[in-house]
Short mmCIF file of C-alpha atoms in Angstrom, two decimals:
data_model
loop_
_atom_site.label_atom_id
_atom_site.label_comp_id
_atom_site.label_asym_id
_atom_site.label_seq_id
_atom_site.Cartn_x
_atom_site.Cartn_y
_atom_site.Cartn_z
CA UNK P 23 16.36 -10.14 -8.23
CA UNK P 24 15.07 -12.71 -5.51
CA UNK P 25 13.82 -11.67 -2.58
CA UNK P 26 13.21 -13.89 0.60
CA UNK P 27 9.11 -13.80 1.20
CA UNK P 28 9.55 -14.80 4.44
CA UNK P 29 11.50 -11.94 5.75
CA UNK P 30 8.58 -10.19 7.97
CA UNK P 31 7.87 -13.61 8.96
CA UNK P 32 10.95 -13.72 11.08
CA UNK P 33 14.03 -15.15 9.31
CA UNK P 34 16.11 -12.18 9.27
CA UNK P 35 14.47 -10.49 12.41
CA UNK P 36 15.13 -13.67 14.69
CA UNK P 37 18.59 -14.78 13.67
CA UNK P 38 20.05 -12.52 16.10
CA UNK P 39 19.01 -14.96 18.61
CA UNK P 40 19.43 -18.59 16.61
CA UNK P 41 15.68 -18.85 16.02
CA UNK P 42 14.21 -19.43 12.59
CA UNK P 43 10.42 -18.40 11.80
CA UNK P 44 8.82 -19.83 8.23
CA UNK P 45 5.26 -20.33 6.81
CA UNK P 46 3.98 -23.25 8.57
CA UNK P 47 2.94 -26.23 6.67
CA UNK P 48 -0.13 -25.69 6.48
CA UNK P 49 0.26 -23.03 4.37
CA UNK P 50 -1.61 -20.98 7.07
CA UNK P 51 1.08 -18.02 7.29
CA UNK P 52 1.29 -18.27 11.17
CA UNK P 53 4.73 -18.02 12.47
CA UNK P 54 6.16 -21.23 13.26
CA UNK P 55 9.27 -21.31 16.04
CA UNK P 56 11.56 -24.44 15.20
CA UNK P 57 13.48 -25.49 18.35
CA UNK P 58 17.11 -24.90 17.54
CA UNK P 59 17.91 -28.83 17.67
CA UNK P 60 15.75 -29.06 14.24
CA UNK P 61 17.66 -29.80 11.11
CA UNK P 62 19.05 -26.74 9.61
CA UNK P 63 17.06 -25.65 6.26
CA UNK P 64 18.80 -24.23 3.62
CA UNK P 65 19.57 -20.62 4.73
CA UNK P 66 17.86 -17.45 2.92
CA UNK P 67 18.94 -15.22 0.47
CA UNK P 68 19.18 -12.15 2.66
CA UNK P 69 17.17 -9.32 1.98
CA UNK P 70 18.86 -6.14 -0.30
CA UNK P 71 18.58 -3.12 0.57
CA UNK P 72 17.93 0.48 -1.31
CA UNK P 73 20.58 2.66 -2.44
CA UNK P 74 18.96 5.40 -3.97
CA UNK P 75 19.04 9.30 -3.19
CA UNK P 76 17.32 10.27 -0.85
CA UNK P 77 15.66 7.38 0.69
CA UNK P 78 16.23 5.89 3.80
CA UNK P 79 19.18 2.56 3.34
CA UNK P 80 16.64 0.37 5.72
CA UNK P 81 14.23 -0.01 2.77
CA UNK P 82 14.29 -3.50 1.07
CA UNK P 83 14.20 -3.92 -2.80
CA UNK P 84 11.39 -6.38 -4.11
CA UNK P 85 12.56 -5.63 -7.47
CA UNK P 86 15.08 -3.42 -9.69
CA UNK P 87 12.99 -3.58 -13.12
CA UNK P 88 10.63 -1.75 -12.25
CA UNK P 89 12.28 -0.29 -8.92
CA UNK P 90 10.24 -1.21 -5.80
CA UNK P 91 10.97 -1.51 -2.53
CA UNK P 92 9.14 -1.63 0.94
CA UNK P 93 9.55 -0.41 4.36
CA UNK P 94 9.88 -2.62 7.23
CA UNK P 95 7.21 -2.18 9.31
CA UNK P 96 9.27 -0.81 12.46
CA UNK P 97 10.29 1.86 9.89
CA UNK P 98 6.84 3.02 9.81
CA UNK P 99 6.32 4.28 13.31
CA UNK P 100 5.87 8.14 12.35
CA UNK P 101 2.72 9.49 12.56
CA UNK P 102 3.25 10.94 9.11
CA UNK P 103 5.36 9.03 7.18
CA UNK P 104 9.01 10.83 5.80
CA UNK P 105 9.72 10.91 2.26
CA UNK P 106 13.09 9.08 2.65
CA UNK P 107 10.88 6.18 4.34
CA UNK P 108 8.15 6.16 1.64
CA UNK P 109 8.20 2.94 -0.41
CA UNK P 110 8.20 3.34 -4.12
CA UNK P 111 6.44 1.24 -6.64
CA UNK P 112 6.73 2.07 -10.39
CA UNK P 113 5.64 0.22 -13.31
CA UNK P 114 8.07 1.22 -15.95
CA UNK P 115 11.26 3.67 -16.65
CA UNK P 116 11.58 6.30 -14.08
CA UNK P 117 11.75 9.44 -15.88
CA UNK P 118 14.03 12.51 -15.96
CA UNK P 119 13.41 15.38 -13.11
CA UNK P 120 11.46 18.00 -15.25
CA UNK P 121 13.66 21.42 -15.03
CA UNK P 122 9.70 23.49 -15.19
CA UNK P 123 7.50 22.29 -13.30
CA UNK P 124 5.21 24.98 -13.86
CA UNK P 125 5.02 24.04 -17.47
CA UNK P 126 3.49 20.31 -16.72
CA UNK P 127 0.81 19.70 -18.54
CA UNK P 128 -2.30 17.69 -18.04
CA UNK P 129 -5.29 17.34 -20.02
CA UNK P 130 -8.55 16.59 -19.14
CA UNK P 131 -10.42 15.20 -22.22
CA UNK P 132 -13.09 12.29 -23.07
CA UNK P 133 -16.90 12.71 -22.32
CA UNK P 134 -16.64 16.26 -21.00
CA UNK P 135 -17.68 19.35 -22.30
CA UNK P 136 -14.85 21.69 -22.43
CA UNK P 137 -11.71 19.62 -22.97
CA UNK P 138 -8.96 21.26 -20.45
CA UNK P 139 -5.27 21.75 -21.18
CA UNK P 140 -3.34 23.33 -18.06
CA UNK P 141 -0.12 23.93 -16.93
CA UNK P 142 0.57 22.97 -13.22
CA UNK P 143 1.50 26.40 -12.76
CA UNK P 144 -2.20 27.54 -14.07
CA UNK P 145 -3.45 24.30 -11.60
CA UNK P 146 -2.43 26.16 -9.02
CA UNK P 147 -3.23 29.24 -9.39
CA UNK P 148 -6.83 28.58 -10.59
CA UNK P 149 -8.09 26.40 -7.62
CA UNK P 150 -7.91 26.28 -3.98
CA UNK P 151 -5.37 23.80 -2.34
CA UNK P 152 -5.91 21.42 0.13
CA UNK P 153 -3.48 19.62 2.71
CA UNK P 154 -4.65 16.18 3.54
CA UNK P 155 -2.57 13.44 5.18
CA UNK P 156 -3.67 10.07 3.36
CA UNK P 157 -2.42 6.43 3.28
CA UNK P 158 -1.20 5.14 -0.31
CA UNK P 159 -1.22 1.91 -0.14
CA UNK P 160 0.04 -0.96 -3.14
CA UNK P 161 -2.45 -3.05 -4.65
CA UNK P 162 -0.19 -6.14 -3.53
CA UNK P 163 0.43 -5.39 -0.11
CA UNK P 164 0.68 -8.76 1.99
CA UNK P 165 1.06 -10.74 -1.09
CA UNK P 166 4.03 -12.74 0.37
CA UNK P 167 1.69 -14.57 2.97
CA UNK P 168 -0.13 -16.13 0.09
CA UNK P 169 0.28 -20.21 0.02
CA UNK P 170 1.28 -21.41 -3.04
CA UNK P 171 2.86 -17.93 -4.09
CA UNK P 172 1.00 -15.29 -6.10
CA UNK P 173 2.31 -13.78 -8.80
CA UNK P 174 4.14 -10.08 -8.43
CA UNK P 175 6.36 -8.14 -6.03
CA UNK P 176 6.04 -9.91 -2.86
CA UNK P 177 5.30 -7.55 -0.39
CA UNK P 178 4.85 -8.28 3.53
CA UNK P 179 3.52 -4.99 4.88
CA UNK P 180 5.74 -2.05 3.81
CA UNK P 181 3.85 -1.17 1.00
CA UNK P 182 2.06 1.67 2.59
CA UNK P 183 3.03 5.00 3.86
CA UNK P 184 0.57 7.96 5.34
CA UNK P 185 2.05 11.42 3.95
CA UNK P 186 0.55 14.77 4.07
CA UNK P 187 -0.26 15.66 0.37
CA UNK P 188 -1.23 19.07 -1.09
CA UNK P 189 -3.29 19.68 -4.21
CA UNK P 190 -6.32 20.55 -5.45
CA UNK P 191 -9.97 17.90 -5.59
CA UNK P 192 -9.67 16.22 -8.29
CA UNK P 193 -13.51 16.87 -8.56
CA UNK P 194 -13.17 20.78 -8.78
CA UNK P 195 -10.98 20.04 -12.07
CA UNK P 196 -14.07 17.66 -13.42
CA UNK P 197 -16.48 20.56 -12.80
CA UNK P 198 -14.86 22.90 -14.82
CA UNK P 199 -14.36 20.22 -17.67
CA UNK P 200 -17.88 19.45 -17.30
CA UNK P 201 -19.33 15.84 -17.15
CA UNK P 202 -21.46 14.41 -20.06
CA UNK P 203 -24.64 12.38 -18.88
CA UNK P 204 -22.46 9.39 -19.75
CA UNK P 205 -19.45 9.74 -17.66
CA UNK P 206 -18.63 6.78 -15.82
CA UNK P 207 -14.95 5.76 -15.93
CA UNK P 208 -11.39 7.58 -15.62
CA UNK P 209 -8.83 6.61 -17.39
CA UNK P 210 -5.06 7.99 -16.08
CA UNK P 211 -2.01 8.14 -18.47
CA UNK P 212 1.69 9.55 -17.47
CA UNK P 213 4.73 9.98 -18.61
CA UNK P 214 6.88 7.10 -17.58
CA UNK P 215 8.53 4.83 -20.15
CA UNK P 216 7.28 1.74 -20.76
CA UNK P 217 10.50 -1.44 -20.22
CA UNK P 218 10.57 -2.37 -23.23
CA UNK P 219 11.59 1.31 -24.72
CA UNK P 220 8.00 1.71 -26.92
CA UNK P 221 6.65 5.21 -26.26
CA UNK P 222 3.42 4.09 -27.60
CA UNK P 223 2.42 1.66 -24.87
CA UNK P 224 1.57 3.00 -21.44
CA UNK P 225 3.09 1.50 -18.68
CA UNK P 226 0.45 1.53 -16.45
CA UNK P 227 -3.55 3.01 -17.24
CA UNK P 228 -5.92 2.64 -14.54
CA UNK P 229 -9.11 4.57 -13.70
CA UNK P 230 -11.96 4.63 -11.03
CA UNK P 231 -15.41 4.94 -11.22
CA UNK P 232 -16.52 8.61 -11.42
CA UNK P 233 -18.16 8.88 -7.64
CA UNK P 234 -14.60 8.09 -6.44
CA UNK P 235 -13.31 10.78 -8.69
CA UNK P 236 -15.43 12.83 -7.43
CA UNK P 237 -15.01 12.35 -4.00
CA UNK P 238 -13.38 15.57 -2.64
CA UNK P 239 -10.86 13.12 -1.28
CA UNK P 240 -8.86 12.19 -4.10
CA UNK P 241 -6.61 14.57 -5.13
CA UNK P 242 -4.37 16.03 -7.73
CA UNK P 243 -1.07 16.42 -5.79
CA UNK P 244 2.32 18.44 -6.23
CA UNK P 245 3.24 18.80 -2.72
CA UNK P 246 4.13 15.53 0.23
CA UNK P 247 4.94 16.90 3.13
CA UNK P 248 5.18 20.50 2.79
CA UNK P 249 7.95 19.68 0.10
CA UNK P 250 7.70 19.71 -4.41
CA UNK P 251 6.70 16.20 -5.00
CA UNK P 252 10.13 14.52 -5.39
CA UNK P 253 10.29 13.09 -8.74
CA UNK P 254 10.52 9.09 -7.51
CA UNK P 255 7.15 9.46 -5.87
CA UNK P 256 5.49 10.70 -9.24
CA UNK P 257 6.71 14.38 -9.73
CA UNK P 258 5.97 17.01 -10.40
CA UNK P 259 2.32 16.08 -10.10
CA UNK P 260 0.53 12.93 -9.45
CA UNK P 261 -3.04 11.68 -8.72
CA UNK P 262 -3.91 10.35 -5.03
CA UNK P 263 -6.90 8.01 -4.99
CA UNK P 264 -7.06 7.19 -1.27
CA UNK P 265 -8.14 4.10 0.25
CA UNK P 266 -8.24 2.47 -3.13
CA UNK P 267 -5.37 0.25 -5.01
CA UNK P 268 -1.99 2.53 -4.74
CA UNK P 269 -1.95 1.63 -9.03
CA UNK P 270 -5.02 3.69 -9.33
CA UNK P 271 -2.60 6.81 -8.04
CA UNK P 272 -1.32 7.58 -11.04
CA UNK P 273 2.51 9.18 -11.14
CA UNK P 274 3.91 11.64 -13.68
CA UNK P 275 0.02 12.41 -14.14
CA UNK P 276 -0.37 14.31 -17.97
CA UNK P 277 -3.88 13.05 -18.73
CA UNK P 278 -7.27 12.10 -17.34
CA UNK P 279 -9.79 10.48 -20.00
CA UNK P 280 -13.33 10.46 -18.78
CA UNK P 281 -14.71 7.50 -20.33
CA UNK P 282 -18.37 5.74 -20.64
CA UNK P 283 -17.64 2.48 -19.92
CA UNK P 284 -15.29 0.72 -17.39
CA UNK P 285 -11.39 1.53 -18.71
CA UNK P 286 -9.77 -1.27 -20.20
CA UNK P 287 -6.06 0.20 -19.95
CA UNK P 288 -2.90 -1.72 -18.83
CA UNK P 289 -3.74 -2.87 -15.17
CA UNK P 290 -7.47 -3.09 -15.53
CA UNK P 291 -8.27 -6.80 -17.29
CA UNK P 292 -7.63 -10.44 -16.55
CA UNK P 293 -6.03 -10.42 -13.56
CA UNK P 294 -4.84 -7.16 -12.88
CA UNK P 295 -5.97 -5.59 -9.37
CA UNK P 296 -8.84 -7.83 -9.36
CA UNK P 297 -10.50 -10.53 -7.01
CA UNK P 298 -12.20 -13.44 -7.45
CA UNK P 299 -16.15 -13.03 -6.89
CA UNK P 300 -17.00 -17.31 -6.19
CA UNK P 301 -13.81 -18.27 -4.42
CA UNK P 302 -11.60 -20.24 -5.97
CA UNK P 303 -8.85 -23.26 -5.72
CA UNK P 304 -5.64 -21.98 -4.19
CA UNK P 305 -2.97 -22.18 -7.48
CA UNK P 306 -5.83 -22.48 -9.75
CA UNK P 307 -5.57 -21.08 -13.23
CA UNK P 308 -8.63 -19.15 -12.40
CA UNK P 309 -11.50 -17.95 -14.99
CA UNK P 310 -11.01 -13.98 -15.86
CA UNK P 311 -15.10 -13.80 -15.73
CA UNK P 312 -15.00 -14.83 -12.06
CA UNK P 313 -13.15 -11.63 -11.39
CA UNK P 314 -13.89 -8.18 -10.18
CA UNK P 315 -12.25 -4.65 -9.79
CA UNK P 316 -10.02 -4.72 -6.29
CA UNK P 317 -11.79 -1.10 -4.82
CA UNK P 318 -11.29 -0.38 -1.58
CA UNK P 319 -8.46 -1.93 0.39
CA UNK P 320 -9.08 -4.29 3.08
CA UNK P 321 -8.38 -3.49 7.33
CA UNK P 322 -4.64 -3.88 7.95
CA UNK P 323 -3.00 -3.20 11.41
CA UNK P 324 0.89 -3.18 11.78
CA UNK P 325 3.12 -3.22 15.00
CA UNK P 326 5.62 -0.74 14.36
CA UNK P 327 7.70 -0.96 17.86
CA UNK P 328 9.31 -2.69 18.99
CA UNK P 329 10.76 -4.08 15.87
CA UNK P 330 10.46 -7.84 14.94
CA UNK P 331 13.69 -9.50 16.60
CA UNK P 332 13.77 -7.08 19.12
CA UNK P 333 15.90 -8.25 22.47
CA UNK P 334 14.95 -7.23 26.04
CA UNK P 335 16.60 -7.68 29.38
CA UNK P 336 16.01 -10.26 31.54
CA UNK P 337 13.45 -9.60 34.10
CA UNK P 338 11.47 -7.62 31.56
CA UNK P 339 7.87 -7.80 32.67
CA UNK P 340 5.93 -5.24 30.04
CA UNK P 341 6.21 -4.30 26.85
CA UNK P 342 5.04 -0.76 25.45
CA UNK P 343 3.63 -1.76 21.56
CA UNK P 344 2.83 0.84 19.19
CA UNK P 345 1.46 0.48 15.64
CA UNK P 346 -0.99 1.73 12.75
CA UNK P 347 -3.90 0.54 11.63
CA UNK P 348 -6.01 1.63 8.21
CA UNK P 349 -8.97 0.35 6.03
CA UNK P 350 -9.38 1.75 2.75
CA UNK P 351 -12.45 3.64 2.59
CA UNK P 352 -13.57 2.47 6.12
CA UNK P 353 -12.30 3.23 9.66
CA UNK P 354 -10.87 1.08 12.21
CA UNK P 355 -13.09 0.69 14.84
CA UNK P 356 -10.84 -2.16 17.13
CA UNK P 357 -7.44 -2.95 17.64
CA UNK P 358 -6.37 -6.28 19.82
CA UNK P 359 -3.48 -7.90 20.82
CA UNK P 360 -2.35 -11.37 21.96
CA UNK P 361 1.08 -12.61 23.36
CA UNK P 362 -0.45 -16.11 23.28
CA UNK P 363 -0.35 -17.02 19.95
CA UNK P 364 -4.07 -16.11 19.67
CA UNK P 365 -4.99 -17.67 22.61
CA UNK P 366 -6.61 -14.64 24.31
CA UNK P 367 -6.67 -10.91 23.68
CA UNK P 368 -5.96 -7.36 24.92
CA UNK P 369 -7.91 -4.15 23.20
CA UNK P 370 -5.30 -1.58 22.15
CA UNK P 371 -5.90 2.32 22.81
CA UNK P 372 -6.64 3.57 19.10
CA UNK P 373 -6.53 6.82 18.01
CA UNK P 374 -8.56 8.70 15.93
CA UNK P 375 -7.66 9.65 12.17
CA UNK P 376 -6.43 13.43 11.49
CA UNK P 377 -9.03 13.23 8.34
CA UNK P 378 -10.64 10.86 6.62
CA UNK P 379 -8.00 8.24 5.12
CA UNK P 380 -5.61 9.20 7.45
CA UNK P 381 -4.30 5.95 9.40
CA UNK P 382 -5.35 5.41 13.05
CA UNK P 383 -2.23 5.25 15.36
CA UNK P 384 -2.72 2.67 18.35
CA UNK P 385 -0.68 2.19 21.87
CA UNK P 386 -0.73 -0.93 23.94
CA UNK P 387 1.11 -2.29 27.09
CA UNK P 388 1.30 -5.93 27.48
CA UNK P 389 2.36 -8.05 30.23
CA UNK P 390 4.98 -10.72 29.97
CA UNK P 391 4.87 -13.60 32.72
CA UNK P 392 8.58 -14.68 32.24
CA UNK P 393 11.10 -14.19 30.21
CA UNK P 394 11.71 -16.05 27.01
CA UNK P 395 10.31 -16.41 23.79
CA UNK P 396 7.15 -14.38 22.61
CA UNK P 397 5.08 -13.74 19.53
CA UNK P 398 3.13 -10.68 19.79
CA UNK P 399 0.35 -10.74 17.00
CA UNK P 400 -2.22 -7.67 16.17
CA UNK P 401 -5.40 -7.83 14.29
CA UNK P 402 -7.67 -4.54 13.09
CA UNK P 403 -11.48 -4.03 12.89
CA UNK P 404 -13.16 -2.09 10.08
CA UNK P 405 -16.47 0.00 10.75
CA UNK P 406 -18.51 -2.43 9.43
CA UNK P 407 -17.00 -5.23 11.59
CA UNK P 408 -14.58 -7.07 8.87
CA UNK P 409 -11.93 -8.29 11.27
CA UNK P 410 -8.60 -9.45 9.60
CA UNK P 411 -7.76 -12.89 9.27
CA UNK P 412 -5.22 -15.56 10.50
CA UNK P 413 -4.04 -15.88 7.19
CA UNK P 414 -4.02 -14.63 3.57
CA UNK P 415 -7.24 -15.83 2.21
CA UNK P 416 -9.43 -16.21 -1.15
CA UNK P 417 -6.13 -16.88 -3.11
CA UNK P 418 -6.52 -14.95 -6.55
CA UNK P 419 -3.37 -15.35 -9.06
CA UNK P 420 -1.62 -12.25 -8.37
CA UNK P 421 -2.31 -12.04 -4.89
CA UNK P 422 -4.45 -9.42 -3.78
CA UNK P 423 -6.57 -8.84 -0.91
CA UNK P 424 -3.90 -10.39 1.45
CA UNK P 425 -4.25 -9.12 4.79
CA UNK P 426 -2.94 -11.45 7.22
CA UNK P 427 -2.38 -10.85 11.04
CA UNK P 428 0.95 -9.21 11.34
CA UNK P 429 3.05 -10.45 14.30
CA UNK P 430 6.66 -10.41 15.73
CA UNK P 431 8.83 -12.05 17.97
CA UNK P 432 10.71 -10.99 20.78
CA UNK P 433 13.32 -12.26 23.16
CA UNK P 434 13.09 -11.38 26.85
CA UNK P 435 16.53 -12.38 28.69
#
């Protein structure tokens, strides 16, 4: 299934009005308005959209083997994100709704010193719960503004969601199992079928080191806002490893393997969730040594209304903006805005985060001198000052680390 990369960019959003937005030339991922006396290009493959139970029809399919689908950004403009608006990402065969979910197991095993074996029934009855609301965000998110193409699901910026989660530290668990001296990697494993039908090869095994494991932040989960964990987003019980690679997150959770050394499961070599360290040539084969672990995600800010293709009435002179704004295991400390393609720039009123991990809401009014044609662009700033860039940068082949300015365009009159 082909899906149109440039949608976010403004070919669906704008055509409402006649006006077609693509990656520039350059390659530089900045929206680029052709007058409409241009010659035509060859028009889009329009984007499809999810029909599945229980989700929200606006979502837009990347792909149907695996299932995933995003959310359009203007979809996202809850402080805490619905379950019908969630995006979904799986790796392999979505598996049956469990009729017990009481009865789940999971084991903990590996270097520990008392292997566990516990039902999620005895999970929750054993250790204190915890409600946190926490952005998941997908490895590949803004993978579509890479120039030439990266490998994968091409995401814009839907890959995300904030949810309220409830479960238990991930760390209390480890405690009881008791780390050896030489604990250093986890290693998840779950229950989900791999494509190709073999029950012997997981779909999907990631880890983390063990200080994010242990960080009381990263959670077992059975609950999403205040509701079972619905079986498309990983029930009956899942790992969330917040502010890291979604991937890491591992759904249909039955086993953690504390290892010694860095896991080497499906997802974890070559290419897989990794960036380059020495930057390399954009389309470049690229040297599997050159790479590292992709950790914490990088500062990402989103307008979520108005939407992108949004029409006003003439004589409009201000807009109200709102949006979101996260940075994996950092804060935002800045939001800005410009209605000049760049030119100059407004701060934004940004919120502060319910708990760590949580994303930071922002508000902004902007002034419009006429009416017309506008691009209204947004850019975050992380704690430590990383600011995001014009465009998707330090290519990698499956395109990770892509965190482009988002923007939209609006029509006043």
């Amino acid at each position: 299934m082909q899906i149109d990369r440039r949608r976010f960019l403004g070919t669906t959003g704008l055509a409402a009005f006649g006006v077609t937005l693509g990656i520039s030339g350059s390659g530089a991922g900045i929206a680029a308005a052709y007058a409409q006396g241009a010659p035509a290009a060859a028009p889009a493959k329009g984007p499809q959209y999810l029909k599945f139970p229980g989700k929200n029809a606006g979502l837009v399919v990347l792909g149907d083997r695996p299932l995933v689908a995003e959310t359009p950004e203007s979809l996202l403009d809850d402080d805490t994100t619905p379950i019908e608006k969630f995006y979904i990402r799986n790796n392999g065969q979505i598996p049956e709704e469990t009729k017990n979910p009481a009865a789940w197991k999971i084991t903990v095993d590996g270097e520990v010193n008392n292997k566990i074996e516990i039902t999620l029934g005895e999970l929750k009855s054993k250790y204190k719960a915890v409600t946190r609301r926490m952005v998941l965000e997908c490895g590949g998110n803004g993978r579509a503004a890479f120039s030439p193409p990266a490998r994968g699901n091409q995401w814009t910026n839907g890959g995300v969601g904030c949810a309220e989660w409830t479960g238990v530290p991930l760390a209390d668990v480890l405690k009881s199992a008791g780390l050896k001296p030489g604990a250093k990697y986890t290693a998840h494993y779950a229950a989900d079928l791999h494509l190709s039908g073999d029950a012997s090869k997981p779909t999907i095994s990631r880890g983390v080191r063990i200080e994010k494991a242990m960080d009381p932040n990263t959670l077992i989960v059975w609950g999403m806002n205040g509701q079972p964990l619905p079986n498309i987003h990983g029930g009956p019980v899942r790992l969330i490893v917040p502010g890291w690679a979604g991937s890491a997150s591992q759904k249909w959770l039955t086993r953690i393997t504390i290892r010694d050394r860095e896991h080497d499961g499906p997802g974890m070599t070559e290419f897989s969730y990794r960036l380059a360290i020495k930057p390399m040539i954009p389309g470049d084969k690229g040297d599997p040594s050159n790479f590292r672990i992709l950790e914490s995600m990088p500062v990402r800010s989103i307008i979520t209304s108005p939407a992108n293709g949004a029409k006003f009435a003439a004589g409009t002179k201000e807009l109200k903006l709102r949006g979101a704004s996260w940075a994996g295991d950092l804060t935002v400390k800045q939001i800005d805005i410009s209605t000049d393609f760049g030119a100059s720039w407004q701060r934004a009123k940004l919120e502060k985060p319910k708990n760590k991990y949580d994303w930071q809401r922002w508000t902004a009014n902007v002034k419009l001198a006429s009416d017309g044609y506008f691009e209204i662009w947004t850019r975050a700033t992380d704690s430590k000052g990383a600011m995001q860039p014009h465009q998707a940068g330090f290519w990698n082949p499956q395109g990770y680390g892509g965190n482009a300015m988002h923007r939209i365009a609006v029509l006043v009159g």
